[in-house]
């Protein structure tokens, strides 16, 4: 008889203890006594060895579907307090098995059986098997239809894993720390407006446009929102000759800037209406209106507009429009990846066009469009809604929607992608870019916008609530339960270089602008967006367009380039409008040549440069943007420490003084609020923490490092204000190890 052995060494990170241990395994294959070697037994032997090797060396996330992993995490079968999907199945088993006696209420052995049973059933289909852990087995760990005693030949493989000895000294503590509340986080939400218009010749026959803010279904304002500033750049679709406008927020008339009178006002100057003082309604009353409706999770911004100057009599709004809300909240997470984008609402008794742009911030998988146009069924044929898509310089007519009743029309994924593919546009082109969706009713797509004077007997309304674009995509960066999202503005103050072009409408325009925006260090970028406000002279042939980005200094890559003779573009793309006005910057997006841009946005300084010709000048004052990033507000269990926290058990919380920003002092509670109320806390500064001895002190320092510093010698990036740090600890953690034996038997009965 021959005996064959394999020796493996594995550095296993058992996340519950977060201590690096060396896992040494020995696989010993023994021939079953009395059974001669056959080809089948050799095959079974190799299968047993291979399965154990896979279970030891391959991470769980590479063996189990994402949906199953998510369900296990939700049901705490994969208990992320102790383990992670990055660990191999046998690392997870070793962890569960050895700490189960410490935490019997978690039933960790049972969870280990479920995980291993799933994997054995999927990898050993067609075989009988039995797996033993320290001579223990269960129905989850064997093929219950198999009978080991009837086996003609059995090939076992044994794996010896190191684990943690229960009830052995010395013992200690580990702790994790996380933020549970943010009373003073400040962030922004910006909506970049649509192009929407219809025939509107008088103050008795005007167009109504409504923006519902926030626009995306997945993002509404938090319940404790405190709006501190509002900016609204309102602009009619035609401003030469002048249009007349009235503005409303939540049904109340806006009295601000050139719209100070409660009446239709001739649009005369380009201006951003801005209000950050809720106690000065005579100057601007926008913030007062929002405060009066502070219980709303979405606010309605409404425009009445008409143009009496002569043909085209078009009353509408320009895509230059933007609305920005700055607000404070205690919620860590206020950002969700948007995938359902509502059309702006339009009311008119004439044919109309509404065009919205959406940013597809990841790898696109499907598109769906639905619109409800109230009273559409009362208007005779052929006045059906039509859908048009614009990608960069190319526009695709998708056609008339499918009627599903209740004045509602839809375009499903197959319809949309068939139309796009017929136009030479594929799903890979559309990921991580802006895409424009135009819905027309009673007319074909118009650019420039000329109204159709046809009048219907009923007022039509494209209903916001049931009219939307759904773009399903997979983002590059995942959020966690403890992610703190921050969105900051890109404004005129971020411009560091410019080339003057001309002055018009009391505003200055340029043919080159460079912005610099800065992400804090130690954050995770999500994306940046730029909304270019331009003045387009239709009959001027000098239509150069170029946009470049540089993550870091002098690391330029061109995203798009069109030259009418003055720029060098390789390749030279066609002129693109309105697509050139919206840009999203996200990791692994494509540049002008179609190559992938890795690290398109990074912590530190980032730059955007826009260059244009005289026919397409851009505004520094009104161009706006934003960038979003994540802070990690969670520090997992660290190394084992001799003690829990200073002064424990009499002391059960800290009132901790820390440094942030440029060295300003802040304070924060660490631990249970009840301990603070009962006086069972200690006043400490960060430099008095002792992370070498105390598990909670160690967790605090590791949390601060996630926030950009150590909280004292290197201040953290943000002020936590009344934020609370909570901690969870595990006591009695053993520090030494002993073996765990795992044996897998594989056989066939015939």
XYZ file of C-alpha atoms in Angstrom:
750
model
C 0.000 0.000 0.000
C 1.104 3.539 -0.727
C 0.514 6.642 1.346
C 0.554 10.044 -0.313
C 0.667 13.345 1.556
C 0.423 17.055 0.742
C 1.537 19.913 2.967
C 0.093 23.429 2.580
C 0.737 26.687 4.418
C -1.973 29.369 4.524
C -1.982 32.778 6.144
C -5.580 33.011 7.284
C -7.101 36.261 8.438
C -9.830 35.392 10.850
C -11.789 38.658 10.771
C -13.527 38.268 14.126
C -10.205 38.526 15.877
C -8.433 40.356 13.076
C -5.236 38.631 14.142
C -2.877 37.166 11.573
C -2.279 33.521 12.241
C -0.490 30.907 10.239
C -2.739 28.128 9.162
C -0.905 24.941 8.428
C -2.819 22.121 6.873
C -1.947 18.553 6.210
C -3.955 16.444 3.845
C -3.547 12.756 4.456
C -5.143 10.322 2.096
C -5.454 6.775 3.427
C -6.323 3.803 1.310
C -9.385 1.990 2.524
C -8.195 -1.292 4.061
C -9.199 -4.356 2.137
C -10.050 -2.592 -1.123
C -7.591 -2.731 -3.952
C -6.659 0.338 -5.909
C -8.891 0.997 -8.860
C -9.266 3.752 -11.369
C -12.529 4.844 -9.765
C -10.978 5.087 -6.314
C -8.143 7.178 -7.710
C -10.709 9.558 -9.212
C -12.621 9.820 -5.937
C -9.399 10.442 -4.048
C -8.417 13.321 -6.317
C -11.916 14.787 -6.116
C -11.815 14.772 -2.308
C -8.386 16.419 -2.306
C -9.398 19.026 -4.870
C -12.609 19.963 -3.094
C -10.833 20.505 0.227
C -8.124 22.520 -1.506
C -10.723 24.771 -3.135
C -12.632 25.225 0.110
C -9.400 26.198 1.833
C -7.850 28.520 -0.756
C -10.682 30.207 -2.731
C -12.689 33.042 -1.193
C -16.382 32.478 -0.586
C -17.370 35.341 -2.915
C -15.775 33.481 -5.826
C -17.726 30.295 -5.111
C -21.226 31.518 -4.299
C -23.562 33.724 -6.403
C -23.989 37.326 -5.330
C -27.684 36.858 -4.646
C -26.996 33.973 -2.269
C -24.242 35.915 -0.492
C -26.552 38.878 0.000
C -29.258 36.613 1.409
C -26.775 34.965 3.786
C -25.596 38.361 4.995
C -29.179 39.537 5.443
C -30.083 36.396 7.388
C -26.761 36.548 9.324
C -25.726 33.123 8.119
C -22.663 34.999 6.938
C -22.280 37.039 10.121
C -20.107 39.999 9.164
C -19.411 40.671 12.826
C -17.065 37.703 12.714
C -16.334 36.797 9.094
C -16.484 38.211 5.574
C -17.202 36.975 2.073
C -13.513 37.509 1.262
C -12.525 34.607 3.515
C -12.355 31.051 2.246
C -15.130 28.678 3.347
C -12.810 26.741 5.642
C -11.483 29.935 7.222
C -15.105 30.805 8.000
C -15.725 27.319 9.396
C -12.613 27.503 11.609
C -13.723 30.889 12.915
C -17.295 29.827 13.611
C -16.282 26.504 15.159
C -13.834 27.959 17.635
C -15.877 30.895 18.911
C -19.218 29.092 18.984
C -18.663 28.100 22.664
C -18.070 31.784 23.494
C -21.234 32.992 21.738
C -23.649 30.033 21.734
C -26.614 32.350 21.184
C -25.400 32.995 17.607
C -25.603 29.298 16.657
C -22.423 29.617 14.628
C -21.839 25.884 14.086
C -25.226 25.604 12.433
C -24.335 28.525 10.135
C -21.057 26.842 9.219
C -22.975 23.678 8.313
C -25.340 25.614 6.021
C -22.460 27.241 4.138
C -20.485 24.035 3.719
C -23.598 22.048 2.838
C -24.426 24.447 0.019
C -20.910 24.185 -1.404
C -20.643 20.407 -1.096
C -24.012 19.894 -2.756
C -23.022 22.088 -5.707
C -19.485 20.735 -6.179
C -20.038 16.994 -5.562
C -23.156 16.440 -7.634
C -23.419 12.775 -8.569
C -21.236 11.613 -5.675
C -21.948 10.492 -2.172
C -20.028 12.410 0.443
C -19.643 12.986 4.152
C -17.701 15.797 5.806
C -16.580 15.597 9.440
C -15.334 18.469 11.604
C -13.533 17.103 14.655
C -15.443 13.833 14.053
C -18.763 15.735 13.993
C -21.139 15.585 11.064
C -24.776 16.452 10.331
C -27.328 16.076 7.514
C -26.035 19.356 6.062
C -22.565 17.854 5.731
C -23.399 14.631 3.939
C -25.469 13.301 1.100
C -28.366 11.944 3.109
C -29.265 9.492 0.359
C -25.825 7.897 0.499
C -25.019 4.973 2.784
C -21.386 4.896 3.853
C -21.643 1.259 5.019
C -22.664 0.109 1.517
C -19.725 1.758 -0.185
C -17.458 -0.565 -2.127
C -14.656 1.970 -2.057
C -14.181 5.167 -0.056
C -11.533 7.845 -0.572
C -11.123 10.164 2.392
C -9.014 13.327 2.539
C -8.193 15.012 5.830
C -7.316 18.665 6.390
C -5.900 19.939 9.654
C -6.626 23.637 10.335
C -5.386 25.775 13.156
C -8.055 27.442 15.253
C -8.604 29.212 18.556
C -8.549 27.327 21.855
C -11.647 27.968 23.891
C -11.214 28.721 27.595
C -7.452 29.211 27.476
C -5.602 32.223 28.920
C -4.380 34.858 28.385
C -7.596 36.439 27.196
C -8.424 39.976 26.089
C -10.771 42.342 24.242
C -11.326 43.501 20.707
C -13.552 46.445 19.741
C -15.018 48.037 16.655
C -16.167 51.657 16.380
C -18.648 53.355 14.097
C -20.564 56.596 13.768
C -24.278 56.246 14.450
C -25.539 59.784 13.971
C -24.552 62.998 12.224
C -26.459 66.014 13.413
C -24.556 68.528 11.344
C -23.498 66.926 8.099
C -23.777 69.477 5.299
C -24.245 68.368 1.728
C -25.864 69.587 -1.489
C -28.276 68.394 -4.135
C -28.196 69.948 -7.615
C -30.672 69.355 -10.413
C -29.667 70.206 -13.969
C -32.792 71.270 -15.855
C -34.546 70.051 -18.973
C -35.475 71.684 -22.261
C -39.265 71.901 -22.317
C -41.496 74.102 -24.488
C -44.781 74.575 -26.278
C -46.598 77.314 -28.197
C -47.410 80.070 -25.652
C -48.285 83.485 -27.106
C -49.826 85.380 -24.168
C -50.453 85.667 -20.442
C -53.762 83.872 -21.062
C -52.096 81.059 -23.001
C -48.825 80.160 -21.297
C -46.787 77.009 -20.653
C -46.370 75.584 -17.140
C -43.167 73.673 -16.293
C -42.657 71.947 -12.950
C -39.385 70.613 -11.535
C -39.837 68.173 -8.627
C -36.700 68.344 -6.467
C -35.014 65.927 -5.850
C -35.874 64.499 -9.251
C -34.699 60.896 -8.887
C -36.977 58.331 -7.262
C -34.123 56.906 -5.154
C -33.119 60.227 -3.626
C -35.484 62.237 -1.506
C -34.628 64.747 1.194
C -34.063 63.213 4.661
C -36.784 63.519 7.266
C -34.731 65.933 9.406
C -33.546 68.119 6.532
C -32.552 71.688 7.360
C -32.186 73.612 4.089
C -29.702 76.440 4.589
C -29.315 77.776 1.039
C -31.224 77.696 -2.245
C -29.898 78.684 -5.694
C -32.119 78.781 -8.776
C -30.855 79.731 -12.206
C -34.171 80.178 -14.019
C -34.076 80.827 -17.750
C -36.680 80.745 -20.557
C -36.146 78.677 -23.704
C -36.139 81.878 -25.740
C -34.632 85.006 -24.195
C -34.138 87.039 -27.379
C -36.764 88.311 -27.973
C -37.734 88.343 -24.355
C -40.003 85.818 -22.695
C -42.214 86.566 -19.722
C -42.039 84.396 -16.618
C -43.446 83.815 -13.150
C -41.832 81.529 -10.565
C -43.337 79.508 -7.717
C -42.040 77.129 -5.041
C -44.519 74.717 -3.474
C -47.372 76.831 -4.828
C -46.116 80.138 -3.401
C -44.938 82.981 -5.621
C -41.180 83.625 -5.666
C -40.219 87.245 -5.023
C -36.515 87.486 -5.720
C -34.200 89.275 -8.124
C -35.887 90.340 -11.360
C -38.944 88.313 -10.288
C -39.588 90.469 -7.235
C -43.078 91.472 -8.433
C -45.886 88.955 -8.072
C -46.675 89.049 -11.805
C -45.295 88.033 -15.200
C -41.890 89.655 -15.643
C -39.978 90.188 -18.873
C -36.746 88.164 -18.604
C -33.992 90.756 -18.929
C -30.772 89.533 -17.294
C -29.066 86.229 -16.597
C -28.936 85.794 -12.822
C -28.789 83.094 -10.175
C -31.473 83.665 -7.588
C -29.831 82.873 -4.256
C -31.188 82.882 -0.717
C -29.374 81.849 2.460
C -31.218 84.124 4.901
C -34.575 82.841 6.085
C -35.263 86.083 7.950
C -35.172 88.505 5.020
C -38.202 87.828 2.801
C -38.202 91.361 1.375
C -34.909 90.677 -0.418
C -35.655 87.102 -1.460
C -38.321 84.777 -0.084
C -37.256 81.395 -1.507
C -35.740 80.028 1.692
C -38.740 81.199 3.710
C -41.040 79.230 1.397
C -38.940 76.099 1.745
C -38.882 76.460 5.542
C -42.671 76.705 5.592
C -42.830 73.425 3.694
C -39.993 71.744 5.557
C -42.020 68.568 6.073
C -41.871 67.775 2.341
C -39.337 65.246 1.070
C -39.598 66.814 -2.395
C -40.288 70.398 -3.402
C -42.056 71.685 -6.514
C -40.379 74.471 -8.481
C -42.828 75.892 -11.011
C -42.408 78.205 -14.016
C -45.129 79.961 -16.007
C -43.752 81.282 -19.285
C -44.879 82.765 -22.593
C -43.293 84.652 -25.492
C -45.412 87.327 -27.222
C -42.706 88.742 -29.459
C -43.778 87.007 -32.662
C -42.917 83.701 -34.248
C -42.103 81.184 -32.775
C -44.253 82.172 -29.762
C -42.457 79.500 -27.773
C -42.927 79.386 -24.028
C -40.509 77.055 -22.310
C -37.410 76.573 -20.185
C -33.756 76.283 -21.217
C -31.465 73.330 -20.314
C -29.076 75.920 -18.831
C -31.337 75.880 -15.748
C -30.112 74.457 -12.442
C -31.443 74.300 -8.883
C -29.162 73.675 -5.881
C -30.243 72.923 -2.329
C -27.680 73.040 0.476
C -28.852 71.350 3.627
C -27.879 69.804 6.944
C -28.982 66.442 8.296
C -28.132 63.859 10.938
C -28.286 61.030 8.403
C -25.017 59.384 7.425
C -26.383 58.369 4.029
C -28.318 60.821 1.861
C -27.128 59.589 -1.530
C -28.315 56.549 -3.438
C -27.288 55.662 -6.952
C -30.172 57.086 -9.020
C -31.753 54.761 -11.558
C -35.274 56.199 -11.912
C -35.253 59.708 -13.390
C -38.530 61.604 -13.711
C -39.398 63.829 -16.633
C -40.148 67.426 -15.753
C -43.847 68.170 -15.805
C -45.390 70.291 -18.551
C -48.918 71.656 -18.910
C -50.187 73.097 -22.195
C -53.053 72.828 -24.690
C -50.590 72.698 -27.605
C -48.056 70.203 -29.003
C -44.993 70.047 -26.768
C -41.452 68.712 -26.346
C -39.652 67.756 -23.098
C -36.009 66.661 -23.113
C -34.216 65.400 -20.010
C -30.593 64.268 -19.638
C -29.591 61.481 -17.260
C -26.165 60.358 -16.107
C -25.645 56.614 -16.316
C -23.079 56.239 -13.548
C -22.048 52.618 -14.103
C -22.279 49.654 -16.450
C -25.684 49.877 -18.111
C -27.875 46.777 -18.404
C -31.346 48.029 -19.372
C -33.484 51.058 -20.242
C -37.216 51.634 -19.877
C -39.267 54.776 -20.516
C -42.823 55.527 -19.453
C -44.896 58.696 -19.834
C -48.402 59.524 -18.795
C -49.927 62.435 -20.711
C -53.250 63.259 -19.127
C -56.022 63.811 -21.691
C -53.885 62.356 -24.481
C -56.608 59.809 -25.264
C -59.061 62.659 -25.877
C -56.903 64.095 -28.647
C -57.435 62.468 -32.052
C -54.755 60.630 -34.061
C -51.896 60.949 -34.995
C -51.007 62.822 -31.823
C -49.115 60.046 -30.081
C -45.973 60.628 -28.024
C -42.656 59.925 -29.738
C -39.322 59.194 -28.104
C -35.919 60.442 -29.275
C -32.523 59.617 -27.745
C -29.405 61.724 -28.162
C -25.943 60.289 -27.473
C -23.177 62.847 -28.052
C -23.634 63.984 -31.678
C -26.143 61.305 -32.691
C -29.907 61.404 -32.341
C -32.021 58.249 -32.660
C -35.771 58.193 -33.237
C -37.237 55.343 -31.174
C -40.757 56.025 -32.416
C -44.231 55.986 -30.924
C -44.702 54.353 -27.553
C -46.865 51.331 -26.787
C -50.180 52.353 -25.246
C -50.977 50.483 -21.994
C -54.089 52.427 -20.966
C -54.804 55.410 -18.701
C -53.091 57.842 -21.113
C -49.811 55.978 -20.541
C -47.207 54.962 -23.129
C -44.078 52.846 -22.669
C -40.892 51.955 -24.541
C -39.347 48.737 -23.256
C -35.685 47.724 -23.227
C -35.843 45.706 -26.444
C -37.535 48.523 -28.355
C -35.002 51.103 -27.199
C -31.879 49.006 -27.785
C -33.088 47.822 -31.177
C -33.474 51.448 -32.272
C -30.064 52.346 -30.834
C -28.326 49.390 -32.492
C -29.941 50.254 -35.806
C -28.270 53.634 -35.399
C -24.898 52.069 -34.579
C -25.053 52.737 -30.824
C -24.524 49.813 -28.450
C -24.996 49.325 -24.746
C -21.259 49.589 -24.103
C -21.282 53.115 -25.559
C -23.868 54.306 -23.068
C -22.256 53.242 -19.803
C -20.775 56.041 -17.667
C -22.059 58.853 -19.834
C -24.959 61.259 -20.253
C -27.904 60.264 -22.417
C -30.685 62.644 -23.514
C -34.333 61.537 -23.729
C -36.856 63.712 -25.579
C -40.610 63.088 -25.595
C -42.726 64.975 -28.126
C -46.483 65.060 -28.453
C -48.230 66.208 -31.619
C -44.922 67.179 -33.263
C -41.535 65.871 -34.319
C -38.312 66.776 -32.502
C -37.447 70.463 -32.950
C -34.041 72.110 -32.548
C -34.085 75.082 -32.302
C -37.462 74.963 -30.576
C -40.286 76.330 -32.673
C -43.757 75.930 -31.234
C -46.689 74.418 -33.096
C -49.745 76.676 -32.780
C -52.171 73.757 -33.030
C -54.618 74.069 -30.145
C -56.352 71.119 -28.486
C -59.708 71.154 -26.802
C -58.148 69.782 -23.633
C -55.181 70.845 -21.532
C -52.449 68.222 -21.687
C -50.233 67.381 -18.737
C -47.144 65.189 -18.809
C -47.504 63.821 -15.291
C -44.292 63.816 -13.243
C -45.266 60.996 -10.878
C -45.798 58.399 -13.611
C -43.391 59.664 -16.287
C -39.815 58.495 -15.938
C -36.703 56.911 -17.393
C -35.397 53.823 -15.638
C -31.734 53.083 -16.325
C -30.481 49.977 -14.528
C -26.712 49.994 -14.117
C -24.036 48.589 -11.855
C -21.883 51.293 -10.234
C -18.133 50.948 -9.821
C -18.100 51.826 -6.120
C -20.271 50.101 -3.543
C -21.736 51.897 -0.547
C -21.870 50.306 2.881
C -24.087 50.766 5.898
C -21.461 53.091 7.385
C -20.664 55.177 4.304
C -20.967 58.925 4.819
C -21.687 60.551 1.472
C -20.716 64.165 0.898
C -21.596 66.176 -2.212
C -19.893 69.517 -2.786
C -20.440 72.164 -5.438
C -18.169 73.163 -8.293
C -18.714 76.906 -8.774
C -17.307 79.986 -10.461
C -14.911 80.361 -7.529
C -13.158 77.131 -8.568
C -12.050 78.566 -11.936
C -8.263 78.985 -12.053
C -7.743 79.954 -15.718
C -9.890 81.588 -18.413
C -9.883 83.135 -21.901
C -12.349 85.997 -22.376
C -14.659 85.976 -25.378
C -17.434 88.572 -25.056
C -20.095 90.152 -22.860
C -23.788 89.598 -23.585
C -26.986 89.862 -21.535
C -24.962 91.615 -18.843
C -22.858 88.458 -18.449
C -19.300 87.525 -19.388
C -18.561 84.554 -21.640
C -15.345 82.681 -22.353
C -13.792 80.310 -24.867
C -11.693 78.549 -22.203
C -12.280 77.817 -18.542
C -10.351 75.545 -16.172
C -11.816 74.435 -12.862
C -9.967 72.866 -9.933
C -11.937 70.903 -7.366
C -10.372 69.092 -4.424
C -11.390 65.859 -2.751
C -10.106 65.218 0.769
C -7.491 62.521 1.212
C -8.552 59.069 2.428
C -11.997 59.306 0.808
C -13.584 57.159 -1.887
C -14.639 59.182 -4.962
C -18.025 58.413 -6.529
C -18.151 60.859 -9.435
C -18.085 64.478 -10.524
C -20.552 66.231 -12.815
C -20.267 69.436 -14.825
C -23.211 71.427 -16.199
C -21.888 73.814 -18.850
C -23.965 76.944 -19.347
C -23.314 78.188 -22.870
C -24.471 80.846 -25.312
C -24.871 79.308 -28.759
C -24.765 81.515 -31.859
C -26.463 79.258 -34.383
C -25.170 80.917 -37.565
C -21.525 81.283 -36.506
C -19.355 78.478 -37.978
C -16.692 78.592 -35.210
C -18.104 75.720 -33.158
C -14.994 74.232 -31.517
C -15.676 71.954 -28.524
C -13.139 70.264 -26.285
C -13.259 68.979 -22.727
C -10.271 67.499 -20.862
C -9.743 66.239 -17.326
C -6.660 65.854 -15.162
C -6.813 63.835 -11.931
C -3.763 65.372 -10.289
C -1.463 67.912 -11.894
C -0.639 67.660 -15.646
C -2.303 64.301 -16.164
C -4.605 65.432 -18.969
C -6.850 63.207 -21.028
C -9.333 64.460 -23.641
C -12.927 63.303 -23.170
C -14.369 64.868 -26.331
C -13.017 67.035 -29.109
C -14.580 68.713 -32.149
C -12.655 71.183 -34.275
C -14.038 73.531 -36.895
C -10.461 74.559 -37.700
C -8.862 75.991 -34.552
C -8.291 72.935 -32.329
C -6.233 69.801 -32.825
C -8.533 66.832 -32.327
C -7.538 63.182 -32.732
C -10.006 61.959 -33.720
C -12.131 64.952 -34.709
C -15.638 64.216 -33.451
C -18.776 65.932 -34.788
C -20.275 69.015 -33.156
C -22.477 67.916 -30.227
C -25.298 69.969 -28.746
C -26.910 69.793 -26.258
C -24.805 66.751 -25.281
C -21.630 68.813 -24.800
C -23.271 70.713 -21.927
C -23.413 67.729 -19.527
C -20.466 65.643 -18.357
C -20.079 62.960 -15.754
C -16.595 61.990 -14.585
C -16.334 58.510 -13.128
C -13.644 55.862 -12.897
C -13.139 53.671 -16.008
C -15.128 56.010 -18.267
C -14.054 56.310 -21.911
C -12.104 59.171 -23.444
C -12.174 60.730 -26.921
C -10.343 57.782 -28.498
C -12.528 55.188 -26.755
C -9.851 54.146 -24.278
C -10.648 53.493 -20.611
C -9.711 56.273 -18.191
C -8.603 54.672 -14.942
C -8.621 56.884 -11.851
C -10.624 59.578 -13.640
C -11.249 61.201 -10.249
C -8.933 60.903 -7.244
C -8.513 62.267 -3.718
C -6.621 65.552 -3.947
C -6.725 68.141 -6.733
C -8.703 67.398 -9.906
C -9.008 69.614 -12.981
C -11.547 70.126 -15.787
C -10.763 72.249 -18.846
C -13.365 73.304 -21.432
C -12.367 74.981 -24.713
C -14.819 76.300 -27.313
C -15.086 78.488 -30.392
C -16.722 81.917 -30.711
C -20.040 80.339 -31.698
C -20.310 78.371 -28.470
C -19.085 80.546 -25.603
C -19.380 79.420 -21.991
C -20.203 81.145 -18.713
C -17.993 81.114 -15.650
C -20.690 82.617 -13.466
C -23.451 80.172 -14.302
C -21.653 76.929 -15.156
C -21.966 74.666 -12.158
C -21.135 71.172 -11.047
C -20.714 68.853 -8.118
C -18.573 66.004 -6.850
C -19.567 63.193 -4.513
C -17.352 61.052 -2.294
C -17.640 58.621 0.595
C -16.108 58.603 4.040
C -15.907 55.264 5.831
C -17.455 55.593 9.274
C -16.630 52.075 10.426
C -13.506 50.562 11.974
C -13.794 46.752 12.296
C -12.466 44.635 15.133
C -8.770 45.158 15.686
C -6.011 43.367 17.533
C -6.634 41.816 20.933
C -5.920 44.225 23.795
C -5.579 43.477 27.512
C -8.323 45.938 28.561
C -11.592 47.292 27.180
C -11.457 51.036 27.951
C -9.867 53.283 30.523
C -11.490 53.093 33.953
C -13.718 50.144 33.024
C -16.079 48.891 34.448
C -16.804 52.081 36.451
C -16.236 54.097 33.262
C -18.344 52.999 30.291
C -18.065 55.987 27.929
C -15.783 58.857 26.942
C -16.403 62.530 26.317
C -13.582 62.887 23.810
C -11.939 66.095 22.582
C -10.402 65.837 19.100
C -8.970 68.077 16.378
C -10.363 68.583 12.880
C -9.750 70.764 9.836
C -6.886 73.154 10.437
C -6.633 72.191 14.102
C -9.972 73.334 15.538
C -11.191 71.522 18.638
C -14.349 69.448 18.728
C -15.892 67.011 21.171
C -17.708 63.756 20.701
C -19.376 61.131 22.869
C -17.986 57.614 22.663
C -20.229 54.859 23.992
C -23.699 54.593 25.457
C -25.604 57.857 25.984
C -27.072 56.390 29.188
C -23.559 56.103 30.608
C -23.043 59.794 29.845
C -26.342 60.679 31.525
C -25.456 58.576 34.561
C -22.038 60.160 34.930
C -20.167 56.934 34.144
C -17.849 58.569 31.632
C -14.362 60.057 31.460
C -13.243 63.327 29.852
C -10.305 62.642 27.553
C -8.396 64.226 24.707
C -7.300 62.083 21.796
C -3.647 62.341 22.806
C -4.578 60.658 26.120
C -5.879 57.550 24.391
C -3.780 54.410 24.785
C -4.462 52.149 21.771
C -1.743 49.687 22.814
C -3.606 48.710 25.992
C -7.305 49.481 25.429
C -9.477 47.984 22.690
C -11.888 50.945 22.496
C -9.016 53.459 22.308
C -7.549 51.419 19.469
C -10.902 51.354 17.622
C -11.280 55.146 17.952
C -7.846 55.798 16.455
C -8.532 53.399 13.593
C -11.880 55.124 12.946
C -10.232 58.554 12.889
C -7.701 57.247 10.395
C -10.642 56.396 8.122
C -11.694 60.051 8.467
C -8.327 61.375 7.371
C -6.084 61.674 10.441
C -5.539 60.561 14.026
C -7.685 63.281 15.575
C -4.811 65.132 17.253
C -1.378 65.382 15.642
C -3.091 64.996 12.285
C -6.621 66.467 12.525
C -9.436 64.566 10.833
C -11.002 66.043 7.712
C -14.491 66.815 8.944
C -16.067 68.304 12.026
C -18.144 65.655 13.730
C -20.033 68.164 15.858
C -22.668 66.215 17.814
C -21.839 62.933 16.126
C -21.813 59.914 18.424
C -19.254 57.117 18.206
C -20.629 53.753 19.215
C -18.467 50.749 19.951
C -19.057 47.036 20.216
C -16.664 44.747 22.015
C -15.978 41.049 22.315
C -14.636 39.921 25.658
C -12.806 36.787 26.659
C -11.186 36.403 23.263
C -8.607 33.567 23.386
C -5.170 34.325 22.036
C -3.618 30.928 21.267
C -4.469 28.176 18.819
C -5.079 24.457 18.455
C -5.949 22.253 15.449
C -9.344 21.601 13.899
C -9.571 18.428 11.818
C -11.758 18.339 8.704
C -12.245 15.069 6.809
C -14.093 14.655 3.509
C -15.124 11.190 2.345
C -16.222 10.670 -1.260
C -17.611 7.430 -2.710
C -20.016 5.760 -5.066
C -22.208 2.858 -3.969
C -22.095 1.070 -7.299
